[in-house]
């Protein structure tokens, strides 16, 4: 099974699985911008950026996908970065729609107490490709089937 991938910049690094059993293809930093510059031209001279505690940035990978209908991409954090530095993805898992052809971006946030430097080429997230039922449609009805749980949720069964 194949998914087509395109480099949007010559310095972009193709996502790769680190082991044959890895769920995710690691995503590499091409450059980083603030939230309001998502569509700015790539910064050829980017080397690194420091994320202060509490700050967020958009890391761009320079990679675009051609997912087929029936697929979605999810971008997820890397546990090592999260544990060591408190760096995670603000919107994890970020959704990559099948019809999206733009740069795969990662919204990094520093939840740690120290500034963290993120360098070009660094692996800061991972892409997992999952099945999605694109044919599925929502249909409105008046009454839902009863269940044992009913409307119970948010811990109603106790700890
Ligand atoms: O972490 C992310 C999240 C989204 N995207 C891209 C792919 C996705 O298909 C598109 C839209 O994402 P989403 O649906 O989460 O954003 P939205 O805020 O609902 O924006 P839109 O109105 O463009 O759908 O942005 C990323 O590259 N990285």
PDB file of N, CA and C and ligand atoms in Angstrom, residues 75 91 94-100 103-107, ligand 1:
ATOM      1  N   UNK A  75      -1.283  13.826  13.284  1.00  0.00           N
ATOM      2  CA  UNK A  75       0.049  14.191  13.750  1.00  0.00           C
ATOM      3  C   UNK A  75       0.050  14.163  15.272  1.00  0.00           C
ATOM      4  N   UNK A  91      -2.613  20.621  19.657  1.00  0.00           N
ATOM      5  CA  UNK A  91      -3.903  20.112  19.159  1.00  0.00           C
ATOM      6  C   UNK A  91      -3.845  18.610  18.916  1.00  0.00           C
ATOM      7  N   UNK A  94      -3.381  16.243  15.705  1.00  0.00           N
ATOM      8  CA  UNK A  94      -3.785  17.147  14.634  1.00  0.00           C
ATOM      9  C   UNK A  94      -4.321  16.331  13.464  1.00  0.00           C
ATOM     10  N   UNK A  95      -5.333  16.860  12.825  1.00  0.00           N
ATOM     11  CA  UNK A  95      -5.991  16.135  11.732  1.00  0.00           C
ATOM     12  C   UNK A  95      -5.455  16.586  10.382  1.00  0.00           C
ATOM     13  N   UNK A  96      -5.010  15.634   9.564  1.00  0.00           N
ATOM     14  CA  UNK A  96      -4.629  15.928   8.180  1.00  0.00           C
ATOM     15  C   UNK A  96      -5.725  15.323   7.297  1.00  0.00           C
ATOM     16  N   UNK A  97      -6.530  16.209   6.709  1.00  0.00           N
ATOM     17  CA  UNK A  97      -7.657  15.744   5.896  1.00  0.00           C
ATOM     18  C   UNK A  97      -7.157  15.131   4.595  1.00  0.00           C
ATOM     19  N   UNK A  98      -7.944  14.176   4.079  1.00  0.00           N
ATOM     20  CA  UNK A  98      -7.541  13.477   2.854  1.00  0.00           C
ATOM     21  C   UNK A  98      -7.389  14.438   1.677  1.00  0.00           C
ATOM     22  N   UNK A  99      -8.149  15.531   1.698  1.00  0.00           N
ATOM     23  CA  UNK A  99      -8.088  16.454   0.555  1.00  0.00           C
ATOM     24  C   UNK A  99      -7.134  17.624   0.783  1.00  0.00           C
ATOM     25  N   UNK A 100      -6.363  17.591   1.859  1.00  0.00           N
ATOM     26  CA  UNK A 100      -5.408  18.673   2.144  1.00  0.00           C
ATOM     27  C   UNK A 100      -4.113  18.433   1.368  1.00  0.00           C
ATOM     28  N   UNK A 103       1.286  22.164   3.321  1.00  0.00           N
ATOM     29  CA  UNK A 103       2.372  21.734   4.216  1.00  0.00           C
ATOM     30  C   UNK A 103       1.808  21.083   5.477  1.00  0.00           C
ATOM     31  N   UNK A 104       2.374  19.963   5.856  1.00  0.00           N
ATOM     32  CA  UNK A 104       2.014  19.358   7.141  1.00  0.00           C
ATOM     33  C   UNK A 104       2.717  20.152   8.234  1.00  0.00           C
ATOM     34  N   UNK A 105       1.911  20.837   9.025  1.00  0.00           N
ATOM     35  CA  UNK A 105       2.463  21.668  10.092  1.00  0.00           C
ATOM     36  C   UNK A 105       2.228  21.031  11.443  1.00  0.00           C
ATOM     37  N   UNK A 106       3.066  21.405  12.397  1.00  0.00           N
ATOM     38  CA  UNK A 106       2.946  20.892  13.757  1.00  0.00           C
ATOM     39  C   UNK A 106       2.897  22.081  14.708  1.00  0.00           C
ATOM     40  N   UNK A 107       1.855  22.135  15.529  1.00  0.00           N
ATOM     41  CA  UNK A 107       1.741  23.242  16.480  1.00  0.00           C
ATOM     42  C   UNK A 107       2.413  22.798  17.778  1.00  0.00           C
TER      43      UNK A 107
HETATM   44  O1  LIG B   1      -1.792  19.901  13.252  1.00  0.00           O
HETATM   45  C1  LIG B   1      -2.244  20.142  12.123  1.00  0.00           C
HETATM   46  C2  LIG B   1      -3.615  20.350  11.904  1.00  0.00           C
HETATM   47  C3  LIG B   1      -4.051  20.637  10.626  1.00  0.00           C
HETATM   48  N1  LIG B   1      -3.166  20.724   9.593  1.00  0.00           N
HETATM   49  C4  LIG B   1      -3.639  20.997   8.232  1.00  0.00           C
HETATM   50  C5  LIG B   1      -4.172  19.741   7.589  1.00  0.00           C
HETATM   51  C6  LIG B   1      -5.651  19.844   7.742  1.00  0.00           C
HETATM   52  O2  LIG B   1      -6.314  19.143   6.709  1.00  0.00           O
HETATM   53  C7  LIG B   1      -5.849  21.335   7.680  1.00  0.00           C
HETATM   54  C8  LIG B   1      -7.058  21.805   8.417  1.00  0.00           C
HETATM   55  O3  LIG B   1      -6.958  21.350   9.744  1.00  0.00           O
HETATM   56  P1  LIG B   1      -8.199  21.426  10.742  1.00  0.00           P
HETATM   57  O4  LIG B   1      -9.406  20.866  10.078  1.00  0.00           O
HETATM   58  O5  LIG B   1      -7.767  20.885  12.046  1.00  0.00           O
HETATM   59  O6  LIG B   1      -8.292  22.989  10.896  1.00  0.00           O
HETATM   60  P2  LIG B   1      -9.468  23.988  11.006  1.00  0.00           P
HETATM   61  O7  LIG B   1      -9.073  24.939  12.054  1.00  0.00           O
HETATM   62  O8  LIG B   1     -10.797  23.293  11.126  1.00  0.00           O
HETATM   63  O9  LIG B   1      -9.287  24.710   9.611  1.00  0.00           O
HETATM   64  P3  LIG B   1     -10.024  24.546   8.207  1.00  0.00           P
HETATM   65  O10 LIG B   1     -11.147  25.543   8.281  1.00  0.00           O
HETATM   66  O11 LIG B   1      -8.973  24.928   7.216  1.00  0.00           O
HETATM   67  O12 LIG B   1     -10.482  23.128   8.054  1.00  0.00           O
HETATM   68  O13 LIG B   1      -4.697  21.909   8.272  1.00  0.00           O
HETATM   69  C9  LIG B   1      -1.823  20.501   9.797  1.00  0.00           C
HETATM   70  O14 LIG B   1      -1.015  20.552   8.888  1.00  0.00           O
HETATM   71  N2  LIG B   1      -1.406  20.220  11.053  1.00  0.00           N
END
